[in-house]
Coordinates of C-alpha atoms in Angstrom, one line a residue:
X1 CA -16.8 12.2 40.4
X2 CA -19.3 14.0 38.2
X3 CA -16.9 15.6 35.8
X4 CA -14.9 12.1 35.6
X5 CA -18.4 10.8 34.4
X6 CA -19.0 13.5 32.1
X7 CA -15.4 13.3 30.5
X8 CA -15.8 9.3 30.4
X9 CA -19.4 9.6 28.9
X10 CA -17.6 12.2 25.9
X11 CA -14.9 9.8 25.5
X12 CA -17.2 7.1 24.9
X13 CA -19.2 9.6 22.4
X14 CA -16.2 9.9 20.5
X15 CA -15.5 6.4 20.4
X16 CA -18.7 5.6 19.5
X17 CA -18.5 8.7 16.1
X18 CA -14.9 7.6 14.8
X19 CA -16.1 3.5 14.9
X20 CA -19.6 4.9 12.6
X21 CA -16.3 7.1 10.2
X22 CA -14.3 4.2 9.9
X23 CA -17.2 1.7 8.8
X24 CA -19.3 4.0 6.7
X25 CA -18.0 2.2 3.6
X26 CA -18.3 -1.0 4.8
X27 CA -21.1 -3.9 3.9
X28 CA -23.4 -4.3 7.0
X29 CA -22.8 -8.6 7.0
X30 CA -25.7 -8.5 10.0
X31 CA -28.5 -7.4 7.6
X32 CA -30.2 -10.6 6.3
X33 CA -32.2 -8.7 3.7
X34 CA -35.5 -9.6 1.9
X35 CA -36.0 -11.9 -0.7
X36 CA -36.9 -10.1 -4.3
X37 CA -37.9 -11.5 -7.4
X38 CA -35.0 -12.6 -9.4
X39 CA -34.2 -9.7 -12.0
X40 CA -36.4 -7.2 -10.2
X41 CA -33.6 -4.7 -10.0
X42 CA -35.5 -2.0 -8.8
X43 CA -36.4 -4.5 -5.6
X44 CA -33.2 -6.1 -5.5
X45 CA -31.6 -2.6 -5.4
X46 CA -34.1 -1.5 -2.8
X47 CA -32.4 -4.1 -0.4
X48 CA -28.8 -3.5 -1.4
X49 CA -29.1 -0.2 -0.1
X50 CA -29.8 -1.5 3.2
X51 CA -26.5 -3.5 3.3
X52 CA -24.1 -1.4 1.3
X53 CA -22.5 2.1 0.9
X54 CA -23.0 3.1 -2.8
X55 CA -19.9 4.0 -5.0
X56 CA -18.4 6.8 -4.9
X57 CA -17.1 9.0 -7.8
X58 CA -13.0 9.3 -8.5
X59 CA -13.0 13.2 -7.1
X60 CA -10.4 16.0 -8.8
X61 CA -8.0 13.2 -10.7
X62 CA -4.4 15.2 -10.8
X63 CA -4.2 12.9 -14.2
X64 CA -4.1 9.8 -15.9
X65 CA -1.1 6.9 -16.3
X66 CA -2.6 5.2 -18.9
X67 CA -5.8 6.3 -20.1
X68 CA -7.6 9.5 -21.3
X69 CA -10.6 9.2 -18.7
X70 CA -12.3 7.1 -16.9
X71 CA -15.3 7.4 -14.3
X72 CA -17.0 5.3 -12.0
X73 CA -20.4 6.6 -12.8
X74 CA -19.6 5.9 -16.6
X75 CA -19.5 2.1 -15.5
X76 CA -22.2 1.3 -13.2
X77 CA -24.4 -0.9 -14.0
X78 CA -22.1 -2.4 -17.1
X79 CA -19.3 -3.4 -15.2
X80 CA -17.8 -4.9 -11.8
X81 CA -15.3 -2.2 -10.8
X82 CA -12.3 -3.2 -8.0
X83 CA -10.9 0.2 -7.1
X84 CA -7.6 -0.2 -5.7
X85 CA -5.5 2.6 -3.9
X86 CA -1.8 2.4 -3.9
X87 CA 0.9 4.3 -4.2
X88 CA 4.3 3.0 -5.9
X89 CA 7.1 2.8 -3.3
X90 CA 5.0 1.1 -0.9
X91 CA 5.9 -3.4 -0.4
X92 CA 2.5 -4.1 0.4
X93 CA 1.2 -2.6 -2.4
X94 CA 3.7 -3.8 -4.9
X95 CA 3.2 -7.4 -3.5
X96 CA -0.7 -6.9 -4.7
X97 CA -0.1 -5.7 -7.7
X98 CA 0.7 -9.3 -9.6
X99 CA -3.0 -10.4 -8.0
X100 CA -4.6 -7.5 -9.5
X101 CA -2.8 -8.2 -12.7
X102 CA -4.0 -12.0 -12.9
X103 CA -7.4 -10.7 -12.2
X104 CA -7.7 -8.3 -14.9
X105 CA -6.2 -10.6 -17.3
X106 CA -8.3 -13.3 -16.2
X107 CA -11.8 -11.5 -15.7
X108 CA -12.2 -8.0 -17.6
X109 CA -13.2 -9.5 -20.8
X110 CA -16.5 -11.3 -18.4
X111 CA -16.9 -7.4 -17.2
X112 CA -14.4 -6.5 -14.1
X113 CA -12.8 -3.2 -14.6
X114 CA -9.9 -2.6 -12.3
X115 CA -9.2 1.1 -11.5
X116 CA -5.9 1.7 -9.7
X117 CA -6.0 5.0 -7.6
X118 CA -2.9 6.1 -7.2
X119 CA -2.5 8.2 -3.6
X120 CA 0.9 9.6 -3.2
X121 CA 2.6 9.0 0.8
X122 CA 5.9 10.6 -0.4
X123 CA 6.5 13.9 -2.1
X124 CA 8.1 12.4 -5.3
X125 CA 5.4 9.9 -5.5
X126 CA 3.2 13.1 -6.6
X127 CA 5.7 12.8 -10.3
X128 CA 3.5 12.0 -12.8
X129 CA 6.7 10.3 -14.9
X130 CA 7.4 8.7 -11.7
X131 CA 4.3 6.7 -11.4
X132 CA 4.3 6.5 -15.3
X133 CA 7.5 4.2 -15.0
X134 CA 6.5 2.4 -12.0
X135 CA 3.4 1.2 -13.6
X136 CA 5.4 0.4 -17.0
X137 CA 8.1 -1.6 -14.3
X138 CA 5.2 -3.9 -12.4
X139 CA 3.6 -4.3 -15.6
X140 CA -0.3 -2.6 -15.2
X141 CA -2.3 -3.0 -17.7
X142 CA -5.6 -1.6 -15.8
X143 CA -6.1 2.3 -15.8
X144 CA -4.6 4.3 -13.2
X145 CA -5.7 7.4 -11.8
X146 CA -3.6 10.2 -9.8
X147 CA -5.0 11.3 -6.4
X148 CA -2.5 13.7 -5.5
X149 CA -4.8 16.1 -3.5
X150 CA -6.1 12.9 -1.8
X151 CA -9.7 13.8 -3.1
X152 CA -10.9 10.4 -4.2
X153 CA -9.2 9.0 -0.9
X154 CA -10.8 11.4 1.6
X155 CA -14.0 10.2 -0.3
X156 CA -14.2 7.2 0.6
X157 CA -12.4 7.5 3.9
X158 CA -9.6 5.7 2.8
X159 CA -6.9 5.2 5.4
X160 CA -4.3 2.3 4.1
X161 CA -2.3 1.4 1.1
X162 CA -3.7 -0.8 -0.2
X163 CA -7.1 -0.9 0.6
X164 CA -9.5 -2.3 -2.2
X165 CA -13.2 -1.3 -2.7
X166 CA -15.7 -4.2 -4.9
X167 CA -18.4 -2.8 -6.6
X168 CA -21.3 -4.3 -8.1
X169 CA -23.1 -3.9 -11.1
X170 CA -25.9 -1.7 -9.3
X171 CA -23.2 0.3 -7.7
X172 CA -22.8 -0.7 -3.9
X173 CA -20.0 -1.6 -2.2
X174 CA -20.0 -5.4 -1.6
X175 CA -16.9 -5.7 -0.4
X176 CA -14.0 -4.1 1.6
X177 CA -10.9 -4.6 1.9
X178 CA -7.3 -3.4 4.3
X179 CA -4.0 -4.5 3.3
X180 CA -2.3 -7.2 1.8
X181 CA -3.6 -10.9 1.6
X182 CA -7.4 -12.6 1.2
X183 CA -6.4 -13.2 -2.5
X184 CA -8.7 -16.3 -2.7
X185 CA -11.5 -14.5 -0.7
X186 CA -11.5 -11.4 -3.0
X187 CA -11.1 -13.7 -6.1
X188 CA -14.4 -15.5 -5.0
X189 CA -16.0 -11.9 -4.5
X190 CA -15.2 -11.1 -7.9
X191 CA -16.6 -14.3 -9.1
X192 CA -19.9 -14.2 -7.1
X193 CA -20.1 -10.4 -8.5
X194 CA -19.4 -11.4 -12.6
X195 CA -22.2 -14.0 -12.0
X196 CA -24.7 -11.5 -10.7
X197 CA -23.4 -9.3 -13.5
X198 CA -23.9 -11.8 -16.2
X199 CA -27.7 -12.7 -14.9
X200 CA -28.7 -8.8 -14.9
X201 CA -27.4 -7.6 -18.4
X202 CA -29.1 -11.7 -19.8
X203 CA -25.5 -12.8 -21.1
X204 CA -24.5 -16.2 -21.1
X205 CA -21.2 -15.7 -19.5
X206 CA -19.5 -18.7 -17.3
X207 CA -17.5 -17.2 -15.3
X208 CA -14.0 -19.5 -13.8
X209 CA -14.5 -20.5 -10.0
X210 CA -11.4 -21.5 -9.3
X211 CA -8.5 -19.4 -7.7
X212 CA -5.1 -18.8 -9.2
X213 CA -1.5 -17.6 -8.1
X214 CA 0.6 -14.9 -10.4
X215 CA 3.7 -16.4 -10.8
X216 CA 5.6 -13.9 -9.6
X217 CA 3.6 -13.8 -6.1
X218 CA 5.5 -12.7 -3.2
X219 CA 4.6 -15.3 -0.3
X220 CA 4.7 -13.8 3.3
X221 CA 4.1 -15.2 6.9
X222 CA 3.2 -11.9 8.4
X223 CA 3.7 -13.5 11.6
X224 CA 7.0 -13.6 11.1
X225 CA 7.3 -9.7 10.6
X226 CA 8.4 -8.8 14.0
X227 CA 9.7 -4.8 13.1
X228 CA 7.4 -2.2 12.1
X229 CA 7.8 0.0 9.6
X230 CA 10.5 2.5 10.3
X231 CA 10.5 6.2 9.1
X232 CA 13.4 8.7 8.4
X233 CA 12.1 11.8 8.6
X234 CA 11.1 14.2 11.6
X235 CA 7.4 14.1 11.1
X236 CA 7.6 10.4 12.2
X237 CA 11.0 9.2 12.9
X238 CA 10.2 7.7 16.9
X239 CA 12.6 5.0 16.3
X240 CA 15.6 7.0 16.1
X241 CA 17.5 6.1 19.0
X242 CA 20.6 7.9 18.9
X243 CA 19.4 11.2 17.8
X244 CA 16.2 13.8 18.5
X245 CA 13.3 12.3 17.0
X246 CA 10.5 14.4 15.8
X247 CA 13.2 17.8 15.2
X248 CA 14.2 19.1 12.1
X249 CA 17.9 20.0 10.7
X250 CA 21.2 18.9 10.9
X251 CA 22.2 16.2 13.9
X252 CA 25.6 14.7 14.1
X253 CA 25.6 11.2 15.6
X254 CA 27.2 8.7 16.7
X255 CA 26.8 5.1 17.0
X256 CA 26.3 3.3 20.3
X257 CA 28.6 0.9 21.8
X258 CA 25.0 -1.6 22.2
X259 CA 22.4 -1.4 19.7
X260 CA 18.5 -2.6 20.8
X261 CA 16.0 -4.4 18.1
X262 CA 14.0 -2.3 16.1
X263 CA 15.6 0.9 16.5
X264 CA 17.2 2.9 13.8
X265 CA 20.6 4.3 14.5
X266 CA 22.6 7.0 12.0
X267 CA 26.2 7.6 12.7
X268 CA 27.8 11.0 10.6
X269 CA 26.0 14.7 10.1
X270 CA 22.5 14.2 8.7
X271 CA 19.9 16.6 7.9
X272 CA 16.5 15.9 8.9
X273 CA 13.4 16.8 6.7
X274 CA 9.7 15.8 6.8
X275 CA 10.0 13.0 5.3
X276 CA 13.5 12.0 4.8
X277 CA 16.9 12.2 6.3
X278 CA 20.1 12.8 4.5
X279 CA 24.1 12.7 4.7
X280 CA 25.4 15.2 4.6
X281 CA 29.3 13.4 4.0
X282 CA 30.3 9.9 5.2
X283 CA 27.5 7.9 7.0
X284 CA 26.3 5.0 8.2
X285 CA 23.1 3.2 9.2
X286 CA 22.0 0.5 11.6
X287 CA 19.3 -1.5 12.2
X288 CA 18.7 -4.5 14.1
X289 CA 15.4 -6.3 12.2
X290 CA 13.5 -9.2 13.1
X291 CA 12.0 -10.1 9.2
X292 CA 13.1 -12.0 6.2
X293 CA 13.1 -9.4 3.7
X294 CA 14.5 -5.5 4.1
X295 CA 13.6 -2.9 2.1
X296 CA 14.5 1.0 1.9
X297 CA 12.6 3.9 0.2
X298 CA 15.3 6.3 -1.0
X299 CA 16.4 8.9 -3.7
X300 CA 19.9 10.9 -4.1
X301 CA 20.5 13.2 -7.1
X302 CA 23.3 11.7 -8.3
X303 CA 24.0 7.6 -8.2
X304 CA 24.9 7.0 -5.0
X305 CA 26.7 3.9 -3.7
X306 CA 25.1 2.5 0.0
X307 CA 27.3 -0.5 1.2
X308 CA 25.0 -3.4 2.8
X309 CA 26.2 -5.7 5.3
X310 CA 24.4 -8.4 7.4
X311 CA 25.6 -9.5 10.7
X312 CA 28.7 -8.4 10.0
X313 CA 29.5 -9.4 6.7
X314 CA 29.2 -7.9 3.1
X315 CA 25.8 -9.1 2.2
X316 CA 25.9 -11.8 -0.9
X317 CA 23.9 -14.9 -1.4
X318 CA 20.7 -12.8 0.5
X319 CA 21.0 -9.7 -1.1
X320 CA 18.0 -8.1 -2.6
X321 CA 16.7 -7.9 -6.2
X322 CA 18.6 -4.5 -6.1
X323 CA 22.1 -5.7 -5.0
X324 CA 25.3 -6.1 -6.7
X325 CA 28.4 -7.2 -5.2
X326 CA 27.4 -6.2 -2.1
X327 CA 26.7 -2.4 -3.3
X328 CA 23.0 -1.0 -3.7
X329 CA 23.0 2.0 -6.0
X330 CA 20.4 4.8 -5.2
X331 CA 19.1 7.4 -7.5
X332 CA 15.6 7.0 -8.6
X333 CA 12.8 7.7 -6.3
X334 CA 11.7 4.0 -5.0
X335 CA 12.0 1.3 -3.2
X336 CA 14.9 -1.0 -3.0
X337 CA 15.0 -4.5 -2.1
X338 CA 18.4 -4.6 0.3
X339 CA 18.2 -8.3 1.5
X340 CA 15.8 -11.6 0.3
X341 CA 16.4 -14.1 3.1
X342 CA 16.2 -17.5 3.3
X343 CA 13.7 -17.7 6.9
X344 CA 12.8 -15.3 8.7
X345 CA 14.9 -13.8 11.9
X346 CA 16.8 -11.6 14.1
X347 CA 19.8 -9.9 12.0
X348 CA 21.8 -6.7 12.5
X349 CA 21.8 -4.7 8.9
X350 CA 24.3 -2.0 8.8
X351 CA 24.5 0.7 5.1
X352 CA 27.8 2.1 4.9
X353 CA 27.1 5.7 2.6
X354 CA 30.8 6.9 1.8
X355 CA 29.7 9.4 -0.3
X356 CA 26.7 12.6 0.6
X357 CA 23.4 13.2 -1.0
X358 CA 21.4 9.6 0.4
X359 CA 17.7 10.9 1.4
X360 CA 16.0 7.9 3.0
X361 CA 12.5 7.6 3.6
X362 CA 11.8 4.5 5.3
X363 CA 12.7 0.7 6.3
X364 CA 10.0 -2.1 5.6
X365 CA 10.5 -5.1 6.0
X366 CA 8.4 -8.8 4.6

């Protein structure tokens, strides 16, 4: 009994150390704060620091998309500064990116600088000319730093992709936040953060107060995502049903007579690295999805022709952005948009690969 008390009393230590970790970076909303004479910075400062964690510096940048240099420190206390981590093959990120887009467009001449930090998940995503023509493909106009040795990520205990970090123009960070959606409640941040900005450099700056949409805005009911996020490669491949999850090298498999939702299934000789799994000569893949939209990270050397059917049948009026006649062709290192359906559901997706050299990364779905 007195070592079951001691091991549940060290549990609850370590609870209680990761939950202080994870929210080091967050505001403290509890703190009511003191009230300060307005334009007393020194004051007003004084009581910011009891709310919020204070920026923190872009650490070791591996390079720079499109600008020479940029700091954080360089901009405090001029400018409102979003810093955005993302990395390019990831949907959640890319369905952000036309948000941050609006915002810069609409706000960085009233003072928001947007800094995208760009944290690789995949080994190619480390390719400087990779990211180079992503961010020439979604269109960013804000500078974008490399974090390829995840410096500027461990920083500031960053642990999704996205996650966005709001700073003011004293330097703390107001706001935090994980994932996709919020648009309208980070757009009001912004706002609230431009006006304090305006009032403590003296301009006479109005600053819009009404929300906007990019027109190219993905719209998702996230309740409606019913399969997770479905990996490939040994390090994290626990949905493989038909094979040996979690081991390395070549499997040949077979497909089930029944398949179950939300498991990945590979029939033909693949070869199974870290992060990706690949054909080794004719192939196939199937997964049952409950979603609207499918998506696959992938890469081949040479252009490599996947098949896609749904539920049967060769895949036409829902195919994805990256479909033709039913064929999706894979070489670059990114992610393909497979199907764009009309509701969201239970469907059966099956990739015929004729041909070898397929790596595939991942399934996501929206």
């Amino acid at each position: 009994m007195e070592k079951n008390t001691l091991a549940l009393i060290g549990a609850i230590i370590l609870i209680a150390l990761a939950i202080v970790a994870l929210s080091s970076l967050s505001p403290n909303r509890t703190y009511a704060g003191t009230a300060v004479t307005p334009g007393n910075r020194t004051a007003i400062n004084a009581e910011k620091a009891k709310i919020y964690p204070y920026a923190k510096e872009i650490a070791e940048p591996s390079g720079f998309i499109n600008v020479d240099n940029i700091t954080i420190g360089s901009l405090i206390g001029k400018e409102v500064i979003l810093v955005d981590f993302w990395t390019y093959s990831c949907i959640n990120c890319e369905r952000t990116i036309p948000y941050l887009n609006l915002w810069y467009q609409k706000y960085h001449n009233d003072g928001l600088e947007i800094i995208g930090v760009h944290t690789p998940e995949f080994q190619f995503e480390h390719d400087i000319n990779n990211v180079r023509t992503a961010v020439q493909k979604f269109g960013i106009q804000y500078p974008v730093v490399l974090d390829n040795n995840y410096a500027s990520w461990d920083s500031y205990g960053n642990q999704y992709w996205p996650e966005d970090y709001l700073i003011d123009i004293d330097g703390f960070i107001e706001y935090h936040h994980i994932g996709e959606g919020d648009y309208n409640e980070t757009e009001q941040e912004i706002q609230k953060l431009l006006v304090e900005r305006s009032e403590a450099l003296g301009l006479n700056i109005s600053i819009p107060n009404t929300n906007g949409v990019p027109g190219n805005a993905v719209t998702i009911n996230y309740s409606g995502i019913g399969s997770p996020e479905t990996y490939f490669g040994s390090a994290r491949n626990q949905y493989l049903a038909n094979g040996k999850p979690s081991v390395s090298g070549l499997q040949t498999l077979v497909l089930p007579a029944e398949i179950q939702p939300d498991e990945l299934y590979l029939s033909g000789t693949w070869n199974f690295a870290d992060q990706y799994a690949e054909n080794t000569g004719n192939a196939s893949i199937v997964y049952q999805y409950n979603a609207k939209n499918v998506y696959l990270v992938a890469s081949a050397d040479d252009a490599t022709d996947v098949h896609v059917m749904v539920d049967g049948k060769p895949i036409t009026d829902n195919a994805g952005a990256d479909v033709r006649n039913s064929v999706v062709t894979v070489q670059a290192d990114q992610l393909y948009s497979l199907v764009q359906g009309s509701d969201y559901g239970t469907h059966t997706l099956e990739l015929d690969v004729p041909e070898p050299g397929l790596r595939a990364y991942t399934f996501t779905f929206g």
